[in-house]
Structure formats: structure tokens, C-alpha cells
Amino acid sequence: MIDYQQPMFRPPSEANSLLIQATIGCSHNNCTYCAMYRQSNQKFRMRKKDEIFKIIDERSSVDFKRSFIADGNALVMPTKLLSETIIEIFNKNKNMERVSLYGNVGDILRKSDDDLIKLQKSGLSLVYIGFESGDNITLRRIKKGATKEQTIEAMNKLKRAKIKVSGMVLLGVGGKERSFVHAYETADMLSKGDPEYVGLLSLQVRPGAPIYTEWEKGNFELPDKFQILKELEIIAENTELSNGYFFSNHISNYLPIKAIYPKDKDATVAKIKNIVNEKKEKGLRSEYYRDIVNQY
Ligand code: SF4
């Protein structure tokens, strides 16, 4: 059996999925808050078609309904090879319902509308995108490689191809200095892109990530617990989704929220406001449990 090269990452919601490591590492590998592939010095590479097909053959089973194509941004693969990979996953897994992967905004924009439609017709139904922020100054500082406007365009492009979007937002990533702008601009970006899923995480500065060095030097100040919750409140209150999941249940967060917008919005905002205004500790995740998280 072909071994997977470690470390390999996948979204928490893909824990039970058939994982196909078609690419190794991340072709961007430049975000300042991310140590995922830096610590292991993982160089990006794409596997060859026969190797990918052998992996699919070896690991397929009737038990899988979902598959995640790893690693950091598999959408960088040429459309033809990616399409053949997705079709092969469906061919070898008779109960397969959903294939997803991580995609960078730049890689989404580099695909034509026809490329994305071809991928959707092959069976790609969901792309996870690390938005992190809608604040262009923050995006530049963290070297995300995309602007707010490009991120909105990427969401619209996927929408036109009928591919769903799951976007991740990083509370605290603007630091104390950009905290409010980061929150308001992120809500504006989410409202304009209208993704089907929004997952909020809270930044934890980790050794190995450039932002950790800046934090140690005092050049980056992490917002405190209630400022992070204030960001959550602002984003929850100012985001309009036509029909989307709004979740902050990742272990890095102080307050787990599972809401469906617009149905649960008012109750969600009221709950967060109550905690922020009263500075309530009850129901918040402790630093000890937040610290257990070791991956993003
Ligand atoms: S956050 Fe994602 S895109 Fe950025 S370096 Fe890490 S794996 Fe690559």
C-alpha cells in the first residue's frame, strides 16, 4: 500500500471520509499564521496519475460516502487530472456522495468557468477555502495571497459552477490593532459571497509560524478572550446568508456556536451579546481545552 506522507491535514468534518492524498503539502505555504507544513519542511508536490489511481484502488470501500482530496490546496491540480481523479473515486466507491478539497482563492480564479463546471460534473461538490479575513490590510500582513474582492469573486465563481463553499474565518488574526475592522470587513465579505458554510476558528500563535516570532517580539498583539468574542459578535450580527451554516464549534474557540442562517441569527447574536456585555465566563471553553488543539 502507498504510504501517505505526513503531516497530512483535512477539515475536522472530513474525519470519516476517504482521504486521497493526490498532492503533498501546500503550494502556497506562505501564510504567516500557519505552521502546518513549515515544521516538517514539507515541499509541495503533486502525485502522478498512476500513483493517485493506485491509492484510490487500495483505499476504496463501500463504507465511504464522502471523500476529501488532500492536501493543502488540491485545486491547484490540472483540471483534467483532478476531474479524472474525482471520477475514479466515484467509480471505485459505489456509495460515494460527496467529494471535496481545499482550494486557494488564486487557484479558483485561475480556473475558467468551464473548468469548474467540468469539475462539478465530475462530482466535485464542495471546496473549503481559508478566507481568514475580509480586511485587506490583515490579508496582506498574513500573506494570504488574496484580497477581499478576489475572495468574493472566487465564491461567486464556484456558485456559478454549482460547487458549494465552506469558508474558514480566523478570529484574532488582525491582532488588537485591526480587530474591529477585521470583524466588520469579514462580515461584509461573507454577506457578499454568501457561502453555504462558515466555520470560525480562533487564532492560536504556534512556534514555527512567522506570526509567533512577531508576537514574541511584540509586533503582533493577540486580542484577549472578550475581544475575540466581540469579533464573533460583530461577524454574527453583520453577516447575511441566504441559507448557510454558521459554526464556531472548532476546539480553538471560546464559544461553540452551531447556527443556521437566517433562521437562528437573532437568537445567536443575542446569546453572544449577553456573554460579551456581561463578561460571562460560564459556558466558555477553558484555555486548557483550547490548547489541546494542535492543528488548524
Ligand atoms: S493556511 Fe492553507 S494556504 Fe496558507 S500556508 Fe497553510 S496550508 Fe497553505
mmCIF file with all atom_site columns, N, CA, C and O in Angstrom, residues 128-172:
data_model
loop_
_atom_site.group_PDB
_atom_site.id
_atom_site.type_symbol
_atom_site.label_atom_id
_atom_site.label_alt_id
_atom_site.label_comp_id
_atom_site.label_asym_id
_atom_site.label_entity_id
_atom_site.label_seq_id
_atom_site.pdbx_PDB_ins_code
_atom_site.Cartn_x
_atom_site.Cartn_y
_atom_site.Cartn_z
_atom_site.occupancy
_atom_site.B_iso_or_equiv
_atom_site.pdbx_formal_charge
_atom_site.auth_seq_id
_atom_site.auth_comp_id
_atom_site.auth_asym_id
_atom_site.auth_atom_id
_atom_site.pdbx_PDB_model_num
ATOM 1   N N  . TYR A 1 128 ? -13.355 23.812 0.315   1.00 0.00 ? 128 TYR A N  1
ATOM 2   C CA . TYR A 1 128 ? -13.037 24.513 1.568   1.00 0.00 ? 128 TYR A CA 1
ATOM 3   C C  . TYR A 1 128 ? -12.034 25.620 1.242   1.00 0.00 ? 128 TYR A C  1
ATOM 4   O O  . TYR A 1 128 ? -11.003 25.357 0.610   1.00 0.00 ? 128 TYR A O  1
ATOM 5   N N  . ILE A 1 129 ? -12.350 26.832 1.667   1.00 0.00 ? 129 ILE A N  1
ATOM 6   C CA . ILE A 1 129 ? -11.440 27.963 1.418   1.00 0.00 ? 129 ILE A CA 1
ATOM 7   C C  . ILE A 1 129 ? -11.083 28.616 2.754   1.00 0.00 ? 129 ILE A C  1
ATOM 8   O O  . ILE A 1 129 ? -11.970 28.877 3.576   1.00 0.00 ? 129 ILE A O  1
ATOM 9   N N  . GLY A 1 130 ? -9.810  28.861 2.968   1.00 0.00 ? 130 GLY A N  1
ATOM 10  C CA . GLY A 1 130 ? -9.403  29.620 4.155   1.00 0.00 ? 130 GLY A CA 1
ATOM 11  C C  . GLY A 1 130 ? -9.517  31.099 3.846   1.00 0.00 ? 130 GLY A C  1
ATOM 12  O O  . GLY A 1 130 ? -8.612  31.685 3.270   1.00 0.00 ? 130 GLY A O  1
ATOM 13  N N  . PHE A 1 131 ? -10.662 31.707 4.213   1.00 0.00 ? 131 PHE A N  1
ATOM 14  C CA . PHE A 1 131 ? -10.826 33.153 3.988   1.00 0.00 ? 131 PHE A CA 1
ATOM 15  C C  . PHE A 1 131 ? -9.927  33.926 4.960   1.00 0.00 ? 131 PHE A C  1
ATOM 16  O O  . PHE A 1 131 ? -9.328  34.903 4.626   1.00 0.00 ? 131 PHE A O  1
ATOM 17  N N  . GLU A 1 132 ? -10.013 33.532 6.201   1.00 0.00 ? 132 GLU A N  1
ATOM 18  C CA . GLU A 1 132 ? -9.334  34.143 7.367   1.00 0.00 ? 132 GLU A CA 1
ATOM 19  C C  . GLU A 1 132 ? -9.878  35.525 7.695   1.00 0.00 ? 132 GLU A C  1
ATOM 20  O O  . GLU A 1 132 ? -10.241 35.792 8.828   1.00 0.00 ? 132 GLU A O  1
ATOM 21  N N  . SER A 1 133 ? -9.940  36.439 6.717   1.00 0.00 ? 133 SER A N  1
ATOM 22  C CA . SER A 1 133 ? -10.373 37.808 6.998   1.00 0.00 ? 133 SER A CA 1
ATOM 23  C C  . SER A 1 133 ? -10.915 38.459 5.742   1.00 0.00 ? 133 SER A C  1
ATOM 24  O O  . SER A 1 133 ? -10.600 38.031 4.629   1.00 0.00 ? 133 SER A O  1
ATOM 25  N N  . GLY A 1 134 ? -11.710 39.498 5.945   1.00 0.00 ? 134 GLY A N  1
ATOM 26  C CA . GLY A 1 134 ? -12.148 40.314 4.817   1.00 0.00 ? 134 GLY A CA 1
ATOM 27  C C  . GLY A 1 134 ? -11.424 41.651 4.812   1.00 0.00 ? 134 GLY A C  1
ATOM 28  O O  . GLY A 1 134 ? -11.726 42.524 3.995   1.00 0.00 ? 134 GLY A O  1
ATOM 29  N N  . ASP A 1 135 ? -10.498 41.841 5.738   1.00 0.00 ? 135 ASP A N  1
ATOM 30  C CA . ASP A 1 135 ? -9.756  43.099 5.849   1.00 0.00 ? 135 ASP A CA 1
ATOM 31  C C  . ASP A 1 135 ? -8.487  43.015 4.996   1.00 0.00 ? 135 ASP A C  1
ATOM 32  O O  . ASP A 1 135 ? -7.596  42.200 5.279   1.00 0.00 ? 135 ASP A O  1
ATOM 33  N N  . ASN A 1 136 ? -8.415  43.858 3.978   1.00 0.00 ? 136 ASN A N  1
ATOM 34  C CA . ASN A 1 136 ? -7.290  43.751 3.035   1.00 0.00 ? 136 ASN A CA 1
ATOM 35  C C  . ASN A 1 136 ? -5.932  44.002 3.686   1.00 0.00 ? 136 ASN A C  1
ATOM 36  O O  . ASN A 1 136 ? -4.934  43.402 3.278   1.00 0.00 ? 136 ASN A O  1
ATOM 37  N N  . ILE A 1 137 ? -5.893  44.867 4.687   1.00 0.00 ? 137 ILE A N  1
ATOM 38  C CA . ILE A 1 137 ? -4.592  45.113 5.346   1.00 0.00 ? 137 ILE A CA 1
ATOM 39  C C  . ILE A 1 137 ? -4.168  43.854 6.116   1.00 0.00 ? 137 ILE A C  1
ATOM 40  O O  . ILE A 1 137 ? -3.022  43.414 6.049   1.00 0.00 ? 137 ILE A O  1
ATOM 41  N N  . THR A 1 138 ? -5.116  43.245 6.808   1.00 0.00 ? 138 THR A N  1
ATOM 42  C CA . THR A 1 138 ? -4.802  41.990 7.508   1.00 0.00 ? 138 THR A CA 1
ATOM 43  C C  . THR A 1 138 ? -4.391  40.905 6.508   1.00 0.00 ? 138 THR A C  1
ATOM 44  O O  . THR A 1 138 ? -3.399  40.197 6.710   1.00 0.00 ? 138 THR A O  1
ATOM 45  N N  . LEU A 1 139 ? -5.132  40.791 5.414   1.00 0.00 ? 139 LEU A N  1
ATOM 46  C CA . LEU A 1 139 ? -4.823  39.759 4.414   1.00 0.00 ? 139 LEU A CA 1
ATOM 47  C C  . LEU A 1 139 ? -3.414  39.943 3.859   1.00 0.00 ? 139 LEU A C  1
ATOM 48  O O  . LEU A 1 139 ? -2.693  38.966 3.634   1.00 0.00 ? 139 LEU A O  1
ATOM 49  N N  . ARG A 1 140 ? -3.027  41.200 3.676   1.00 0.00 ? 140 ARG A N  1
ATOM 50  C CA . ARG A 1 140 ? -1.670  41.448 3.161   1.00 0.00 ? 140 ARG A CA 1
ATOM 51  C C  . ARG A 1 140 ? -0.631  41.085 4.223   1.00 0.00 ? 140 ARG A C  1
ATOM 52  O O  . ARG A 1 140 ? 0.364   40.435 3.938   1.00 0.00 ? 140 ARG A O  1
ATOM 53  N N  . ARG A 1 141 ? -0.914  41.475 5.468   1.00 0.00 ? 141 ARG A N  1
ATOM 54  C CA . ARG A 1 141 ? 0.051   41.194 6.542   1.00 0.00 ? 141 ARG A CA 1
ATOM 55  C C  . ARG A 1 141 ? 0.245   39.692 6.757   1.00 0.00 ? 141 ARG A C  1
ATOM 56  O O  . ARG A 1 141 ? 1.342   39.248 7.060   1.00 0.00 ? 141 ARG A O  1
ATOM 57  N N  . ILE A 1 142 ? -0.820  38.933 6.631   1.00 0.00 ? 142 ILE A N  1
ATOM 58  C CA . ILE A 1 142 ? -0.686  37.490 6.893   1.00 0.00 ? 142 ILE A CA 1
ATOM 59  C C  . ILE A 1 142 ? -0.267  36.721 5.623   1.00 0.00 ? 142 ILE A C  1
ATOM 60  O O  . ILE A 1 142 ? -0.183  35.498 5.649   1.00 0.00 ? 142 ILE A O  1
ATOM 61  N N  . LYS A 1 143 ? -0.053  37.461 4.538   1.00 0.00 ? 143 LYS A N  1
ATOM 62  C CA . LYS A 1 143 ? 0.430   36.882 3.276   1.00 0.00 ? 143 LYS A CA 1
ATOM 63  C C  . LYS A 1 143 ? -0.507  35.796 2.749   1.00 0.00 ? 143 LYS A C  1
ATOM 64  O O  . LYS A 1 143 ? -0.076  34.708 2.363   1.00 0.00 ? 143 LYS A O  1
ATOM 65  N N  . LYS A 1 144 ? -1.801  36.132 2.798   1.00 0.00 ? 144 LYS A N  1
ATOM 66  C CA . LYS A 1 144 ? -2.802  35.147 2.360   1.00 0.00 ? 144 LYS A CA 1
ATOM 67  C C  . LYS A 1 144 ? -2.772  34.950 0.852   1.00 0.00 ? 144 LYS A C  1
ATOM 68  O O  . LYS A 1 144 ? -3.207  33.922 0.328   1.00 0.00 ? 144 LYS A O  1
ATOM 69  N N  . GLY A 1 145 ? -2.307  35.970 0.150   1.00 0.00 ? 145 GLY A N  1
ATOM 70  C CA . GLY A 1 145 ? -2.219  35.830 -1.312  1.00 0.00 ? 145 GLY A CA 1
ATOM 71  C C  . GLY A 1 145 ? -3.529  36.125 -2.010  1.00 0.00 ? 145 GLY A C  1
ATOM 72  O O  . GLY A 1 145 ? -3.702  35.750 -3.175  1.00 0.00 ? 145 GLY A O  1
ATOM 73  N N  . ALA A 1 146 ? -4.486  36.762 -1.322  1.00 0.00 ? 146 ALA A N  1
ATOM 74  C CA . ALA A 1 146 ? -5.761  37.107 -1.953  1.00 0.00 ? 146 ALA A CA 1
ATOM 75  C C  . ALA A 1 146 ? -6.340  38.329 -1.249  1.00 0.00 ? 146 ALA A C  1
ATOM 76  O O  . ALA A 1 146 ? -6.087  38.536 -0.060  1.00 0.00 ? 146 ALA A O  1
ATOM 77  N N  . THR A 1 147 ? -7.111  39.106 -1.997  1.00 0.00 ? 147 THR A N  1
ATOM 78  C CA . THR A 1 147 ? -7.804  40.247 -1.388  1.00 0.00 ? 147 THR A CA 1
ATOM 79  C C  . THR A 1 147 ? -9.245  39.850 -1.077  1.00 0.00 ? 147 THR A C  1
ATOM 80  O O  . THR A 1 147 ? -9.726  38.805 -1.532  1.00 0.00 ? 147 THR A O  1
ATOM 81  N N  . LYS A 1 148 ? -9.920  40.749 -0.349  1.00 0.00 ? 148 LYS A N  1
ATOM 82  C CA . LYS A 1 148 ? -11.344 40.542 -0.061  1.00 0.00 ? 148 LYS A CA 1
ATOM 83  C C  . LYS A 1 148 ? -12.130 40.423 -1.370  1.00 0.00 ? 148 LYS A C  1
ATOM 84  O O  . LYS A 1 148 ? -12.967 39.532 -1.529  1.00 0.00 ? 148 LYS A O  1
ATOM 85  N N  . GLU A 1 149 ? -11.855 41.317 -2.317  1.00 0.00 ? 149 GLU A N  1
ATOM 86  C CA . GLU A 1 149 ? -12.603 41.342 -3.576  1.00 0.00 ? 149 GLU A CA 1
ATOM 87  C C  . GLU A 1 149 ? -12.358 40.046 -4.371  1.00 0.00 ? 149 GLU A C  1
ATOM 88  O O  . GLU A 1 149 ? -13.286 39.481 -4.953  1.00 0.00 ? 149 GLU A O  1
ATOM 89  N N  . GLN A 1 150 ? -11.133 39.574 -4.378  1.00 0.00 ? 150 GLN A N  1
ATOM 90  C CA . GLN A 1 150 ? -10.835 38.319 -5.088  1.00 0.00 ? 150 GLN A CA 1
ATOM 91  C C  . GLN A 1 150 ? -11.532 37.137 -4.411  1.00 0.00 ? 150 GLN A C  1
ATOM 92  O O  . GLN A 1 150 ? -11.987 36.206 -5.073  1.00 0.00 ? 150 GLN A O  1
ATOM 93  N N  . THR A 1 151 ? -11.607 37.193 -3.084  1.00 0.00 ? 151 THR A N  1
ATOM 94  C CA . THR A 1 151 ? -12.262 36.103 -2.352  1.00 0.00 ? 151 THR A CA 1
ATOM 95  C C  . THR A 1 151 ? -13.754 36.056 -2.680  1.00 0.00 ? 151 THR A C  1
ATOM 96  O O  . THR A 1 151 ? -14.328 34.978 -2.880  1.00 0.00 ? 151 THR A O  1
ATOM 97  N N  . ILE A 1 152 ? -14.367 37.239 -2.769  1.00 0.00 ? 152 ILE A N  1
ATOM 98  C CA . ILE A 1 152 ? -15.798 37.289 -3.134  1.00 0.00 ? 152 ILE A CA 1
ATOM 99  C C  . ILE A 1 152 ? -15.980 36.746 -4.563  1.00 0.00 ? 152 ILE A C  1
ATOM 100 O O  . ILE A 1 152 ? -16.886 35.957 -4.823  1.00 0.00 ? 152 ILE A O  1
ATOM 101 N N  . GLU A 1 153 ? -15.083 37.141 -5.460  1.00 0.00 ? 153 GLU A N  1
ATOM 102 C CA . GLU A 1 153 ? -15.179 36.672 -6.847  1.00 0.00 ? 153 GLU A CA 1
ATOM 103 C C  . GLU A 1 153 ? -15.005 35.143 -6.924  1.00 0.00 ? 153 GLU A C  1
ATOM 104 O O  . GLU A 1 153 ? -15.713 34.460 -7.676  1.00 0.00 ? 153 GLU A O  1
ATOM 105 N N  . ALA A 1 154 ? -14.108 34.616 -6.100  1.00 0.00 ? 154 ALA A N  1
ATOM 106 C CA . ALA A 1 154 ? -13.900 33.157 -6.090  1.00 0.00 ? 154 ALA A CA 1
ATOM 107 C C  . ALA A 1 154 ? -15.172 32.441 -5.634  1.00 0.00 ? 154 ALA A C  1
ATOM 108 O O  . ALA A 1 154 ? -15.565 31.413 -6.197  1.00 0.00 ? 154 ALA A O  1
ATOM 109 N N  . MET A 1 155 ? -15.840 33.011 -4.612  1.00 0.00 ? 155 MET A N  1
ATOM 110 C CA . MET A 1 155 ? -17.090 32.392 -4.137  1.00 0.00 ? 155 MET A CA 1
ATOM 111 C C  . MET A 1 155 ? -18.148 32.444 -5.237  1.00 0.00 ? 155 MET A C  1
ATOM 112 O O  . MET A 1 155 ? -18.862 31.460 -5.479  1.00 0.00 ? 155 MET A O  1
ATOM 113 N N  . ASN A 1 156 ? -18.234 33.592 -5.910  1.00 0.00 ? 156 ASN A N  1
ATOM 114 C CA . ASN A 1 156 ? -19.238 33.736 -6.976  1.00 0.00 ? 156 ASN A CA 1
ATOM 115 C C  . ASN A 1 156 ? -18.963 32.776 -8.131  1.00 0.00 ? 156 ASN A C  1
ATOM 116 O O  . ASN A 1 156 ? -19.879 32.209 -8.720  1.00 0.00 ? 156 ASN A O  1
ATOM 117 N N  . LYS A 1 157 ? -17.685 32.582 -8.408  1.00 0.00 ? 157 LYS A N  1
ATOM 118 C CA . LYS A 1 157 ? -17.308 31.679 -9.493  1.00 0.00 ? 157 LYS A CA 1
ATOM 119 C C  . LYS A 1 157 ? -17.726 30.242 -9.180  1.00 0.00 ? 157 LYS A C  1
ATOM 120 O O  . LYS A 1 157 ? -18.260 29.526 -10.032 1.00 0.00 ? 157 LYS A O  1
ATOM 121 N N  . LEU A 1 158 ? -17.491 29.828 -7.938  1.00 0.00 ? 158 LEU A N  1
ATOM 122 C CA . LEU A 1 158 ? -17.890 28.473 -7.544  1.00 0.00 ? 158 LEU A CA 1
ATOM 123 C C  . LEU A 1 158 ? -19.413 28.344 -7.558  1.00 0.00 ? 158 LEU A C  1
ATOM 124 O O  . LEU A 1 158 ? -19.957 27.307 -7.943  1.00 0.00 ? 158 LEU A O  1
ATOM 125 N N  . LYS A 1 159 ? -20.067 29.408 -7.131  1.00 0.00 ? 159 LYS A N  1
ATOM 126 C CA . LYS A 1 159 ? -21.537 29.391 -7.125  1.00 0.00 ? 159 LYS A CA 1
ATOM 127 C C  . LYS A 1 159 ? -22.074 29.197 -8.546  1.00 0.00 ? 159 LYS A C  1
ATOM 128 O O  . LYS A 1 159 ? -22.997 28.411 -8.763  1.00 0.00 ? 159 LYS A O  1
ATOM 129 N N  . ARG A 1 160 ? -21.476 29.894 -9.500  1.00 0.00 ? 160 ARG A N  1
ATOM 130 C CA . ARG A 1 160 ? -21.923 29.762 -10.904 1.00 0.00 ? 160 ARG A CA 1
ATOM 131 C C  . ARG A 1 160 ? -21.757 28.324 -11.389 1.00 0.00 ? 160 ARG A C  1
ATOM 132 O O  . ARG A 1 160 ? -22.528 27.839 -12.208 1.00 0.00 ? 160 ARG A O  1
ATOM 133 N N  . ALA A 1 161 ? -20.741 27.647 -10.866 1.00 0.00 ? 161 ALA A N  1
ATOM 134 C CA . ALA A 1 161 ? -20.485 26.259 -11.287 1.00 0.00 ? 161 ALA A CA 1
ATOM 135 C C  . ALA A 1 161 ? -21.269 25.262 -10.420 1.00 0.00 ? 161 ALA A C  1
ATOM 136 O O  . ALA A 1 161 ? -21.114 24.052 -10.574 1.00 0.00 ? 161 ALA A O  1
ATOM 137 N N  . LYS A 1 162 ? -22.077 25.777 -9.501  1.00 0.00 ? 162 LYS A N  1
ATOM 138 C CA . LYS A 1 162 ? -22.887 24.943 -8.590  1.00 0.00 ? 162 LYS A CA 1
ATOM 139 C C  . LYS A 1 162 ? -22.015 24.083 -7.661  1.00 0.00 ? 162 LYS A C  1
ATOM 140 O O  . LYS A 1 162 ? -22.338 22.933 -7.332  1.00 0.00 ? 162 LYS A O  1
ATOM 141 N N  . ILE A 1 163 ? -20.859 24.641 -7.275  1.00 0.00 ? 163 ILE A N  1
ATOM 142 C CA . ILE A 1 163 ? -19.998 23.982 -6.282  1.00 0.00 ? 163 ILE A CA 1
ATOM 143 C C  . ILE A 1 163 ? -20.146 24.741 -4.977  1.00 0.00 ? 163 ILE A C  1
ATOM 144 O O  . ILE A 1 163 ? -20.061 25.977 -4.957  1.00 0.00 ? 163 ILE A O  1
ATOM 145 N N  . LYS A 1 164 ? -20.403 24.012 -3.894  1.00 0.00 ? 164 LYS A N  1
ATOM 146 C CA . LYS A 1 164 ? -20.630 24.677 -2.603  1.00 0.00 ? 164 LYS A CA 1
ATOM 147 C C  . LYS A 1 164 ? -19.313 25.164 -1.998  1.00 0.00 ? 164 LYS A C  1
ATOM 148 O O  . LYS A 1 164 ? -18.236 24.617 -2.289  1.00 0.00 ? 164 LYS A O  1
ATOM 149 N N  . VAL A 1 165 ? -19.436 26.169 -1.122  1.00 0.00 ? 165 VAL A N  1
ATOM 150 C CA . VAL A 1 165 ? -18.257 26.772 -0.489  1.00 0.00 ? 165 VAL A CA 1
ATOM 151 C C  . VAL A 1 165 ? -18.351 26.631 1.030   1.00 0.00 ? 165 VAL A C  1
ATOM 152 O O  . VAL A 1 165 ? -19.390 26.924 1.631   1.00 0.00 ? 165 VAL A O  1
ATOM 153 N N  . SER A 1 166 ? -17.265 26.160 1.620   1.00 0.00 ? 166 SER A N  1
ATOM 154 C CA . SER A 1 166 ? -17.139 26.172 3.071   1.00 0.00 ? 166 SER A CA 1
ATOM 155 C C  . SER A 1 166 ? -15.945 27.062 3.396   1.00 0.00 ? 166 SER A C  1
ATOM 156 O O  . SER A 1 166 ? -14.804 26.729 3.063   1.00 0.00 ? 166 SER A O  1
ATOM 157 N N  . GLY A 1 167 ? -16.217 28.213 3.992   1.00 0.00 ? 167 GLY A N  1
ATOM 158 C CA . GLY A 1 167 ? -15.150 29.188 4.226   1.00 0.00 ? 167 GLY A CA 1
ATOM 159 C C  . GLY A 1 167 ? -14.777 29.287 5.689   1.00 0.00 ? 167 GLY A C  1
ATOM 160 O O  . GLY A 1 167 ? -15.638 29.278 6.563   1.00 0.00 ? 167 GLY A O  1
ATOM 161 N N  . MET A 1 168 ? -13.472 29.366 5.925   1.00 0.00 ? 168 MET A N  1
ATOM 162 C CA . MET A 1 168 ? -12.982 29.478 7.302   1.00 0.00 ? 168 MET A CA 1
ATOM 163 C C  . MET A 1 168 ? -12.534 30.899 7.602   1.00 0.00 ? 168 MET A C  1
ATOM 164 O O  . MET A 1 168 ? -11.850 31.529 6.801   1.00 0.00 ? 168 MET A O  1
ATOM 165 N N  . VAL A 1 169 ? -12.931 31.372 8.780   1.00 0.00 ? 169 VAL A N  1
ATOM 166 C CA . VAL A 1 169 ? -12.591 32.715 9.252   1.00 0.00 ? 169 VAL A CA 1
ATOM 167 C C  . VAL A 1 169 ? -11.751 32.561 10.509  1.00 0.00 ? 169 VAL A C  1
ATOM 168 O O  . VAL A 1 169 ? -12.037 31.703 11.353  1.00 0.00 ? 169 VAL A O  1
ATOM 169 N N  . LEU A 1 170 ? -10.713 33.397 10.635  1.00 0.00 ? 170 LEU A N  1
ATOM 170 C CA . LEU A 1 170 ? -9.804  33.269 11.772  1.00 0.00 ? 170 LEU A CA 1
ATOM 171 C C  . LEU A 1 170 ? -9.958  34.471 12.709  1.00 0.00 ? 170 LEU A C  1
ATOM 172 O O  . LEU A 1 170 ? -9.443  35.562 12.417  1.00 0.00 ? 170 LEU A O  1
ATOM 173 N N  . LEU A 1 171 ? -10.678 34.260 13.810  1.00 0.00 ? 171 LEU A N  1
ATOM 174 C CA . LEU A 1 171 ? -10.850 35.330 14.798  1.00 0.00 ? 171 LEU A CA 1
ATOM 175 C C  . LEU A 1 171 ? -9.493  35.679 15.394  1.00 0.00 ? 171 LEU A C  1
ATOM 176 O O  . LEU A 1 171 ? -8.689  34.788 15.673  1.00 0.00 ? 171 LEU A O  1
ATOM 177 N N  . GLY A 1 172 ? -9.237  36.954 15.568  1.00 0.00 ? 172 GLY A N  1
ATOM 178 C CA . GLY A 1 172 ? -7.985  37.383 16.205  1.00 0.00 ? 172 GLY A CA 1
ATOM 179 C C  . GLY A 1 172 ? -6.846  37.618 15.243  1.00 0.00 ? 172 GLY A C  1
ATOM 180 O O  . GLY A 1 172 ? -5.815  38.169 15.634  1.00 0.00 ? 172 GLY A O  1
#
